[in-house]
Amino acid sequence: MTYCLGIKVKEGLVALADTRITAGTNTTVKKKMYVTQKDNYSLFIMTSGLRSVRDKAVHYFEELIGEGVVYNKLYKAVNAFGEQIKRVAEEDRAALERAGLKFNLNTIVGGQLKDDAEHKLFLLYSEGNWVELDEGSPYVIIGNSGQGKAILNRVLNGESTMKQALKAGFLSFDSTRVSNNDVDFPIDVVLYKKDSFKIVEHRYEKRDLEQISDIWADKLKQALDDIPEEWMDQSFEKIV
């Protein structure tokens, strides 16, 4: 499994991906974030699913860009990457299924290209179809999403700042990490400010954010202690 999160707010985009790869009892660290940018052209891709499918699809997509193909809107680049996923499916699906593996690759694509009026965020499915995220759904998670949604649902909206989005995103990752052995540090973070055409990348190790994790745990415990208890009296009186 993996944990990849993309958030869209008015100010820009925030994305976060863990780097743990699990194969049987072996774990390794590999980047799950692909970034390409030049003048008036900034996009990132994060994936969850079979690593072999991911690497092949990204390689094919890179080859298109290297050959001079230029996309002026992000949805066109998303369509192109979807076509590469379908190409890999045609080549590898049968062999993978014979080996007992399900062809699987979910993708988050974000950024802004020359003729995009604003920054965009897309969820691309294994079948090559996609949905665009908007103010009504400001984030998307692929991979191990169960434990990480609660805080995002409570605190995120289109008016959130990028700093608020990154804080919430990290706490969402941290909730997932402490509940799952297959999600862990290091984490790669991408920041994109609207109309800047400049993606910033940064990697955080566990030691960089241990204090934030501890602060969050302490605040959760304190919040639990601060919740009024009178509403429980009727229930607990029954066991006296």
PDB file of C-alpha atoms in Angstrom:
ATOM      1  CA  MET A   1       0.000   0.000   0.000  1.00  0.00           C
ATOM      2  CA  THR A   2       0.921   3.632  -0.068  1.00  0.00           C
ATOM      3  CA  TYR A   3      -0.351   7.037   0.978  1.00  0.00           C
ATOM      4  CA  CYS A   4      -0.605   9.879  -1.522  1.00  0.00           C
ATOM      5  CA  LEU A   5      -2.601  13.037  -0.840  1.00  0.00           C
ATOM      6  CA  GLY A   6      -3.406  15.982  -3.079  1.00  0.00           C
ATOM      7  CA  ILE A   7      -5.077  19.146  -1.761  1.00  0.00           C
ATOM      8  CA  LYS A   8      -6.430  22.079  -3.762  1.00  0.00           C
ATOM      9  CA  VAL A   9      -7.111  25.430  -2.077  1.00  0.00           C
ATOM     10  CA  LYS A  10      -7.522  28.866  -3.634  1.00  0.00           C
ATOM     11  CA  GLU A  11      -3.915  29.745  -2.895  1.00  0.00           C
ATOM     12  CA  GLY A  12      -2.489  26.690  -4.634  1.00  0.00           C
ATOM     13  CA  LEU A  13      -1.796  22.969  -4.407  1.00  0.00           C
ATOM     14  CA  VAL A  14      -0.254  20.837  -1.668  1.00  0.00           C
ATOM     15  CA  ALA A  15       0.723  17.211  -2.261  1.00  0.00           C
ATOM     16  CA  LEU A  16       2.273  14.598  -0.007  1.00  0.00           C
ATOM     17  CA  ALA A  17       3.457  11.053  -0.693  1.00  0.00           C
ATOM     18  CA  ASP A  18       5.068   8.440   1.508  1.00  0.00           C
ATOM     19  CA  THR A  19       8.022   6.502   0.072  1.00  0.00           C
ATOM     20  CA  ARG A  20       7.678   3.030   1.558  1.00  0.00           C
ATOM     21  CA  ILE A  21       7.587   0.104  -0.872  1.00  0.00           C
ATOM     22  CA  THR A  22       6.670  -3.286   0.610  1.00  0.00           C
ATOM     23  CA  ALA A  23       7.345  -6.554  -1.214  1.00  0.00           C
ATOM     24  CA  GLY A  24       6.660  -9.553   0.980  1.00  0.00           C
ATOM     25  CA  THR A  25       8.759  -9.034   4.107  1.00  0.00           C
ATOM     26  CA  ASN A  26      11.109  -6.557   2.419  1.00  0.00           C
ATOM     27  CA  THR A  27      10.686  -2.794   2.593  1.00  0.00           C
ATOM     28  CA  THR A  28      12.522  -0.196   0.559  1.00  0.00           C
ATOM     29  CA  VAL A  29      12.309   3.545  -0.017  1.00  0.00           C
ATOM     30  CA  LYS A  30      11.371   4.773  -3.483  1.00  0.00           C
ATOM     31  CA  LYS A  31      10.039   8.067  -4.743  1.00  0.00           C
ATOM     32  CA  LYS A  32       6.361   8.018  -5.760  1.00  0.00           C
ATOM     33  CA  MET A  33       6.321  11.613  -6.988  1.00  0.00           C
ATOM     34  CA  TYR A  34       7.158  12.607 -10.563  1.00  0.00           C
ATOM     35  CA  VAL A  35       7.587  16.329 -11.336  1.00  0.00           C
ATOM     36  CA  THR A  36       8.134  18.067 -14.652  1.00  0.00           C
ATOM     37  CA  GLN A  37       8.246  21.804 -15.171  1.00  0.00           C
ATOM     38  CA  LYS A  38       9.491  24.496 -17.537  1.00  0.00           C
ATOM     39  CA  ASP A  39       8.214  27.889 -18.693  1.00  0.00           C
ATOM     40  CA  ASN A  40       4.431  28.080 -18.163  1.00  0.00           C
ATOM     41  CA  TYR A  41       4.364  24.342 -17.532  1.00  0.00           C
ATOM     42  CA  SER A  42       4.236  22.729 -14.082  1.00  0.00           C
ATOM     43  CA  LEU A  43       2.789  19.343 -13.191  1.00  0.00           C
ATOM     44  CA  PHE A  44       3.281  16.523 -10.713  1.00  0.00           C
ATOM     45  CA  ILE A  45       2.146  12.904 -10.748  1.00  0.00           C
ATOM     46  CA  MET A  46       1.693  10.592  -7.741  1.00  0.00           C
ATOM     47  CA  THR A  47       0.716   6.941  -8.039  1.00  0.00           C
ATOM     48  CA  SER A  48      -0.616   4.084  -5.966  1.00  0.00           C
ATOM     49  CA  GLY A  49      -0.575   0.518  -7.244  1.00  0.00           C
ATOM     50  CA  LEU A  50       1.859  -1.867  -8.906  1.00  0.00           C
ATOM     51  CA  ARG A  51       5.319  -0.312  -9.080  1.00  0.00           C
ATOM     52  CA  SER A  52       6.115  -1.953 -12.406  1.00  0.00           C
ATOM     53  CA  VAL A  53       3.007  -0.454 -13.991  1.00  0.00           C
ATOM     54  CA  ARG A  54       3.826   2.953 -12.546  1.00  0.00           C
ATOM     55  CA  ASP A  55       7.425   2.966 -13.766  1.00  0.00           C
ATOM     56  CA  LYS A  56       6.490   1.878 -17.272  1.00  0.00           C
ATOM     57  CA  ALA A  57       3.644   4.399 -17.642  1.00  0.00           C
ATOM     58  CA  VAL A  58       5.816   7.264 -16.342  1.00  0.00           C
ATOM     59  CA  HIS A  59       8.647   6.228 -18.677  1.00  0.00           C
ATOM     60  CA  TYR A  60       6.317   6.273 -21.676  1.00  0.00           C
ATOM     61  CA  PHE A  61       4.960   9.675 -20.622  1.00  0.00           C
ATOM     62  CA  GLU A  62       8.472  11.077 -20.157  1.00  0.00           C
ATOM     63  CA  GLU A  63       9.328   9.819 -23.614  1.00  0.00           C
ATOM     64  CA  LEU A  64       6.444  11.804 -25.116  1.00  0.00           C
ATOM     65  CA  ILE A  65       7.616  14.979 -23.403  1.00  0.00           C
ATOM     66  CA  GLY A  66      11.219  14.296 -24.443  1.00  0.00           C
ATOM     67  CA  GLU A  67      10.119  13.971 -28.055  1.00  0.00           C
ATOM     68  CA  GLY A  68       8.666  17.482 -27.901  1.00  0.00           C
ATOM     69  CA  VAL A  69       4.980  16.882 -27.223  1.00  0.00           C
ATOM     70  CA  VAL A  70       3.587  19.963 -25.471  1.00  0.00           C
ATOM     71  CA  TYR A  71       0.285  20.215 -23.604  1.00  0.00           C
ATOM     72  CA  ASN A  72      -1.322  23.606 -23.076  1.00  0.00           C
ATOM     73  CA  LYS A  73      -3.926  22.453 -20.537  1.00  0.00           C
ATOM     74  CA  LEU A  74      -3.516  20.018 -17.687  1.00  0.00           C
ATOM     75  CA  TYR A  75      -6.493  17.844 -18.617  1.00  0.00           C
ATOM     76  CA  LYS A  76      -4.754  17.086 -21.922  1.00  0.00           C
ATOM     77  CA  ALA A  77      -1.656  15.894 -20.064  1.00  0.00           C
ATOM     78  CA  VAL A  78      -3.922  13.781 -17.820  1.00  0.00           C
ATOM     79  CA  ASN A  79      -5.500  12.259 -20.928  1.00  0.00           C
ATOM     80  CA  ALA A  80      -2.034  11.505 -22.299  1.00  0.00           C
ATOM     81  CA  PHE A  81      -0.897   9.805 -19.102  1.00  0.00           C
ATOM     82  CA  GLY A  82      -4.154   7.841 -19.064  1.00  0.00           C
ATOM     83  CA  GLU A  83      -3.350   6.631 -22.580  1.00  0.00           C
ATOM     84  CA  GLN A  84       0.033   5.397 -21.362  1.00  0.00           C
ATOM     85  CA  ILE A  85      -1.662   3.475 -18.540  1.00  0.00           C
ATOM     86  CA  LYS A  86      -3.969   1.832 -21.102  1.00  0.00           C
ATOM     87  CA  ARG A  87      -0.927   1.057 -23.261  1.00  0.00           C
ATOM     88  CA  VAL A  88       0.757  -0.694 -20.337  1.00  0.00           C
ATOM     89  CA  ALA A  89      -2.490  -2.546 -19.625  1.00  0.00           C
ATOM     90  CA  GLU A  90      -2.565  -3.894 -23.174  1.00  0.00           C
ATOM     91  CA  GLU A  91       1.048  -5.021 -22.864  1.00  0.00           C
ATOM     92  CA  ASP A  92       1.114  -6.426 -19.317  1.00  0.00           C
ATOM     93  CA  ARG A  93      -2.371  -7.085 -17.938  1.00  0.00           C
ATOM     94  CA  ALA A  94      -2.662 -10.680 -19.122  1.00  0.00           C
ATOM     95  CA  ALA A  95       0.772 -11.658 -17.820  1.00  0.00           C
ATOM     96  CA  LEU A  96       0.149  -9.978 -14.489  1.00  0.00           C
ATOM     97  CA  GLU A  97      -3.197 -11.720 -14.053  1.00  0.00           C
ATOM     98  CA  ARG A  98      -1.629 -15.086 -14.894  1.00  0.00           C
ATOM     99  CA  ALA A  99       0.823 -14.391 -12.071  1.00  0.00           C
ATOM    100  CA  GLY A 100      -2.055 -13.639  -9.711  1.00  0.00           C
ATOM    101  CA  LEU A 101      -1.563  -9.872  -9.730  1.00  0.00           C
ATOM    102  CA  LYS A 102      -4.323  -7.374 -10.416  1.00  0.00           C
ATOM    103  CA  PHE A 103      -3.504  -4.596 -12.861  1.00  0.00           C
ATOM    104  CA  ASN A 104      -3.803  -1.515 -10.679  1.00  0.00           C
ATOM    105  CA  LEU A 105      -2.620   2.078 -10.858  1.00  0.00           C
ATOM    106  CA  ASN A 106      -4.459   5.059  -9.385  1.00  0.00           C
ATOM    107  CA  THR A 107      -2.923   8.454 -10.024  1.00  0.00           C
ATOM    108  CA  ILE A 108      -3.144  12.017  -8.719  1.00  0.00           C
ATOM    109  CA  VAL A 109      -2.111  14.676 -11.213  1.00  0.00           C
ATOM    110  CA  GLY A 110      -1.841  18.334 -10.267  1.00  0.00           C
ATOM    111  CA  GLY A 111      -0.382  21.554 -11.589  1.00  0.00           C
ATOM    112  CA  GLN A 112      -1.029  24.323 -14.071  1.00  0.00           C
ATOM    113  CA  LEU A 113      -0.155  24.610 -17.757  1.00  0.00           C
ATOM    114  CA  LYS A 114       0.011  27.592 -20.087  1.00  0.00           C
ATOM    115  CA  ASP A 115      -3.688  27.971 -20.922  1.00  0.00           C
ATOM    116  CA  ASP A 116      -5.146  26.838 -17.593  1.00  0.00           C
ATOM    117  CA  ALA A 117      -7.006  29.684 -15.907  1.00  0.00           C
ATOM    118  CA  GLU A 118      -5.998  28.265 -12.521  1.00  0.00           C
ATOM    119  CA  HIS A 119      -4.232  25.351 -10.859  1.00  0.00           C
ATOM    120  CA  LYS A 120      -5.896  21.953 -11.302  1.00  0.00           C
ATOM    121  CA  LEU A 121      -6.057  18.624  -9.472  1.00  0.00           C
ATOM    122  CA  PHE A 122      -7.204  15.329 -11.023  1.00  0.00           C
ATOM    123  CA  LEU A 123      -7.780  11.757  -9.901  1.00  0.00           C
ATOM    124  CA  LEU A 124      -6.975   9.309 -12.710  1.00  0.00           C
ATOM    125  CA  TYR A 125      -8.176   5.703 -12.497  1.00  0.00           C
ATOM    126  CA  SER A 126      -6.564   2.506 -13.781  1.00  0.00           C
ATOM    127  CA  GLU A 127      -9.021   2.447 -16.689  1.00  0.00           C
ATOM    128  CA  GLY A 128      -7.731   5.825 -17.932  1.00  0.00           C
ATOM    129  CA  ASN A 129     -10.809   7.878 -16.972  1.00  0.00           C
ATOM    130  CA  TRP A 130     -10.581  10.773 -14.527  1.00  0.00           C
ATOM    131  CA  VAL A 131     -12.396  13.260 -12.309  1.00  0.00           C
ATOM    132  CA  GLU A 132     -11.367  16.822 -11.485  1.00  0.00           C
ATOM    133  CA  LEU A 133     -11.303  18.018  -7.891  1.00  0.00           C
ATOM    134  CA  ASP A 134     -13.119  21.264  -7.086  1.00  0.00           C
ATOM    135  CA  GLU A 135     -14.041  23.400  -4.071  1.00  0.00           C
ATOM    136  CA  GLY A 136     -16.679  20.883  -3.021  1.00  0.00           C
ATOM    137  CA  SER A 137     -14.027  18.174  -2.700  1.00  0.00           C
ATOM    138  CA  PRO A 138     -10.727  19.916  -1.953  1.00  0.00           C
ATOM    139  CA  TYR A 139      -8.606  16.782  -1.479  1.00  0.00           C
ATOM    140  CA  VAL A 140      -8.064  13.263  -2.755  1.00  0.00           C
ATOM    141  CA  ILE A 141      -6.189  10.317  -1.240  1.00  0.00           C
ATOM    142  CA  ILE A 142      -4.996   7.204  -3.061  1.00  0.00           C
ATOM    143  CA  GLY A 143      -3.651   4.127  -1.342  1.00  0.00           C
ATOM    144  CA  ASN A 144      -4.329   3.618   2.337  1.00  0.00           C
ATOM    145  CA  SER A 145      -6.967   6.276   2.938  1.00  0.00           C
ATOM    146  CA  GLY A 146      -9.119   5.001   5.817  1.00  0.00           C
ATOM    147  CA  GLN A 147      -7.500   6.625   8.852  1.00  0.00           C
ATOM    148  CA  GLY A 148      -6.458   9.869   7.167  1.00  0.00           C
ATOM    149  CA  LYS A 149      -9.779  11.307   6.043  1.00  0.00           C
ATOM    150  CA  ALA A 150     -11.332  12.360   9.339  1.00  0.00           C
ATOM    151  CA  ILE A 151      -9.128  15.369  10.082  1.00  0.00           C
ATOM    152  CA  LEU A 152      -9.220  16.529   6.454  1.00  0.00           C
ATOM    153  CA  ASN A 153     -13.017  16.402   6.404  1.00  0.00           C
ATOM    154  CA  ARG A 154     -13.194  18.445   9.594  1.00  0.00           C
ATOM    155  CA  VAL A 155     -10.681  21.202   8.881  1.00  0.00           C
ATOM    156  CA  LEU A 156     -10.148  21.606   5.127  1.00  0.00           C
ATOM    157  CA  ASN A 157     -12.079  23.812   2.733  1.00  0.00           C
ATOM    158  CA  GLY A 158     -11.337  25.937  -0.291  1.00  0.00           C
ATOM    159  CA  GLU A 159     -10.484  28.922   1.910  1.00  0.00           C
ATOM    160  CA  SER A 160      -7.753  27.084   3.820  1.00  0.00           C
ATOM    161  CA  THR A 161      -4.235  28.409   3.347  1.00  0.00           C
ATOM    162  CA  MET A 162      -1.471  26.267   1.884  1.00  0.00           C
ATOM    163  CA  LYS A 163       0.193  26.137   5.311  1.00  0.00           C
ATOM    164  CA  GLN A 164      -3.047  24.914   6.900  1.00  0.00           C
ATOM    165  CA  ALA A 165      -3.377  22.357   4.115  1.00  0.00           C
ATOM    166  CA  LEU A 166       0.141  21.036   4.676  1.00  0.00           C
ATOM    167  CA  LYS A 167      -0.368  20.827   8.448  1.00  0.00           C
ATOM    168  CA  ALA A 168      -3.636  18.935   7.985  1.00  0.00           C
ATOM    169  CA  GLY A 169      -2.049  16.786   5.307  1.00  0.00           C
ATOM    170  CA  PHE A 170       0.828  15.777   7.555  1.00  0.00           C
ATOM    171  CA  LEU A 171      -1.497  14.956  10.462  1.00  0.00           C
ATOM    172  CA  SER A 172      -3.593  12.882   8.061  1.00  0.00           C
ATOM    173  CA  PHE A 173      -0.459  10.994   6.989  1.00  0.00           C
ATOM    174  CA  ASP A 174       0.634  10.584  10.618  1.00  0.00           C
ATOM    175  CA  SER A 175      -2.740   9.081  11.582  1.00  0.00           C
ATOM    176  CA  THR A 176      -2.352   6.626   8.726  1.00  0.00           C
ATOM    177  CA  ARG A 177       1.264   5.834   9.588  1.00  0.00           C
ATOM    178  CA  VAL A 178       0.606   4.893  13.216  1.00  0.00           C
ATOM    179  CA  SER A 179      -2.186   2.537  12.121  1.00  0.00           C
ATOM    180  CA  ASN A 180      -0.463   0.811   9.180  1.00  0.00           C
ATOM    181  CA  ASN A 181       2.924  -0.841   8.841  1.00  0.00           C
ATOM    182  CA  ASP A 182       3.033  -0.255   5.084  1.00  0.00           C
ATOM    183  CA  VAL A 183       2.954   3.571   5.255  1.00  0.00           C
ATOM    184  CA  ASP A 184       5.974   5.405   6.646  1.00  0.00           C
ATOM    185  CA  PHE A 185       8.637   8.075   6.341  1.00  0.00           C
ATOM    186  CA  PRO A 186      10.344   9.625   4.467  1.00  0.00           C
ATOM    187  CA  ILE A 187       7.577  11.726   2.915  1.00  0.00           C
ATOM    188  CA  ASP A 188       7.874  13.861  -0.195  1.00  0.00           C
ATOM    189  CA  VAL A 189       6.006  17.168  -0.235  1.00  0.00           C
ATOM    190  CA  VAL A 190       5.153  19.287  -3.262  1.00  0.00           C
ATOM    191  CA  LEU A 191       3.935  22.894  -3.077  1.00  0.00           C
ATOM    192  CA  TYR A 192       2.540  24.868  -5.997  1.00  0.00           C
ATOM    193  CA  LYS A 193       1.321  28.459  -5.713  1.00  0.00           C
ATOM    194  CA  LYS A 194      -1.331  29.532  -8.200  1.00  0.00           C
ATOM    195  CA  ASP A 195       0.023  31.136 -11.397  1.00  0.00           C
ATOM    196  CA  SER A 196       3.650  30.755 -10.271  1.00  0.00           C
ATOM    197  CA  PHE A 197       4.577  27.941 -12.678  1.00  0.00           C
ATOM    198  CA  LYS A 198       7.081  26.783 -10.094  1.00  0.00           C
ATOM    199  CA  ILE A 199       6.754  23.540  -8.140  1.00  0.00           C
ATOM    200  CA  VAL A 200       8.721  23.261  -4.911  1.00  0.00           C
ATOM    201  CA  GLU A 201       9.760  19.821  -3.611  1.00  0.00           C
ATOM    202  CA  HIS A 202      10.947  18.852  -0.135  1.00  0.00           C
ATOM    203  CA  ARG A 203      11.596  15.534   1.624  1.00  0.00           C
ATOM    204  CA  TYR A 204      10.932  15.106   5.348  1.00  0.00           C
ATOM    205  CA  GLU A 205      12.552  12.366   7.408  1.00  0.00           C
ATOM    206  CA  LYS A 206      10.968  11.018  10.561  1.00  0.00           C
ATOM    207  CA  ARG A 207      13.368  12.978  12.777  1.00  0.00           C
ATOM    208  CA  ASP A 208      12.242  16.226  11.114  1.00  0.00           C
ATOM    209  CA  LEU A 209       8.634  15.838  12.229  1.00  0.00           C
ATOM    210  CA  GLU A 210       8.767  13.736  15.406  1.00  0.00           C
ATOM    211  CA  GLN A 211       8.130  16.816  17.544  1.00  0.00           C
ATOM    212  CA  ILE A 212       5.018  17.681  15.485  1.00  0.00           C
ATOM    213  CA  SER A 213       3.722  14.135  15.932  1.00  0.00           C
ATOM    214  CA  ASP A 214       4.284  14.358  19.687  1.00  0.00           C
ATOM    215  CA  ILE A 215       2.551  17.755  19.920  1.00  0.00           C
ATOM    216  CA  TRP A 216      -0.437  16.385  18.018  1.00  0.00           C
ATOM    217  CA  ALA A 217      -0.680  13.309  20.260  1.00  0.00           C
ATOM    218  CA  ASP A 218      -0.535  15.463  23.400  1.00  0.00           C
ATOM    219  CA  LYS A 219      -3.202  17.829  22.096  1.00  0.00           C
ATOM    220  CA  LEU A 220      -5.499  14.912  21.231  1.00  0.00           C
ATOM    221  CA  LYS A 221      -5.130  13.522  24.749  1.00  0.00           C
ATOM    222  CA  GLN A 222      -5.801  16.947  26.262  1.00  0.00           C
ATOM    223  CA  ALA A 223      -8.841  17.434  24.012  1.00  0.00           C
ATOM    224  CA  LEU A 224     -10.191  14.071  25.168  1.00  0.00           C
ATOM    225  CA  ASP A 225      -9.748  15.095  28.804  1.00  0.00           C
ATOM    226  CA  ASP A 226     -11.501  18.413  28.114  1.00  0.00           C
ATOM    227  CA  ILE A 227     -14.661  16.815  26.712  1.00  0.00           C
ATOM    228  CA  PRO A 228     -17.507  17.169  29.283  1.00  0.00           C
ATOM    229  CA  GLU A 229     -18.448  13.903  30.996  1.00  0.00           C
ATOM    230  CA  GLU A 230     -21.874  14.664  32.473  1.00  0.00           C
ATOM    231  CA  TRP A 231     -23.627  13.149  29.459  1.00  0.00           C
ATOM    232  CA  MET A 232     -22.131   9.759  30.418  1.00  0.00           C
ATOM    233  CA  ASP A 233     -23.461   9.735  33.969  1.00  0.00           C
ATOM    234  CA  GLN A 234     -26.767   8.051  33.129  1.00  0.00           C
ATOM    235  CA  SER A 235     -24.934   5.170  31.473  1.00  0.00           C
ATOM    236  CA  PHE A 236     -22.317   4.688  34.174  1.00  0.00           C
ATOM    237  CA  GLU A 237     -24.872   4.910  36.989  1.00  0.00           C
ATOM    238  CA  LYS A 238     -26.298   1.642  35.692  1.00  0.00           C
ATOM    239  CA  ILE A 239     -23.108  -0.262  36.527  1.00  0.00           C
ATOM    240  CA  VAL A 240     -22.711   1.105  40.071  1.00  0.00           C
TER     241      VAL A 240
END
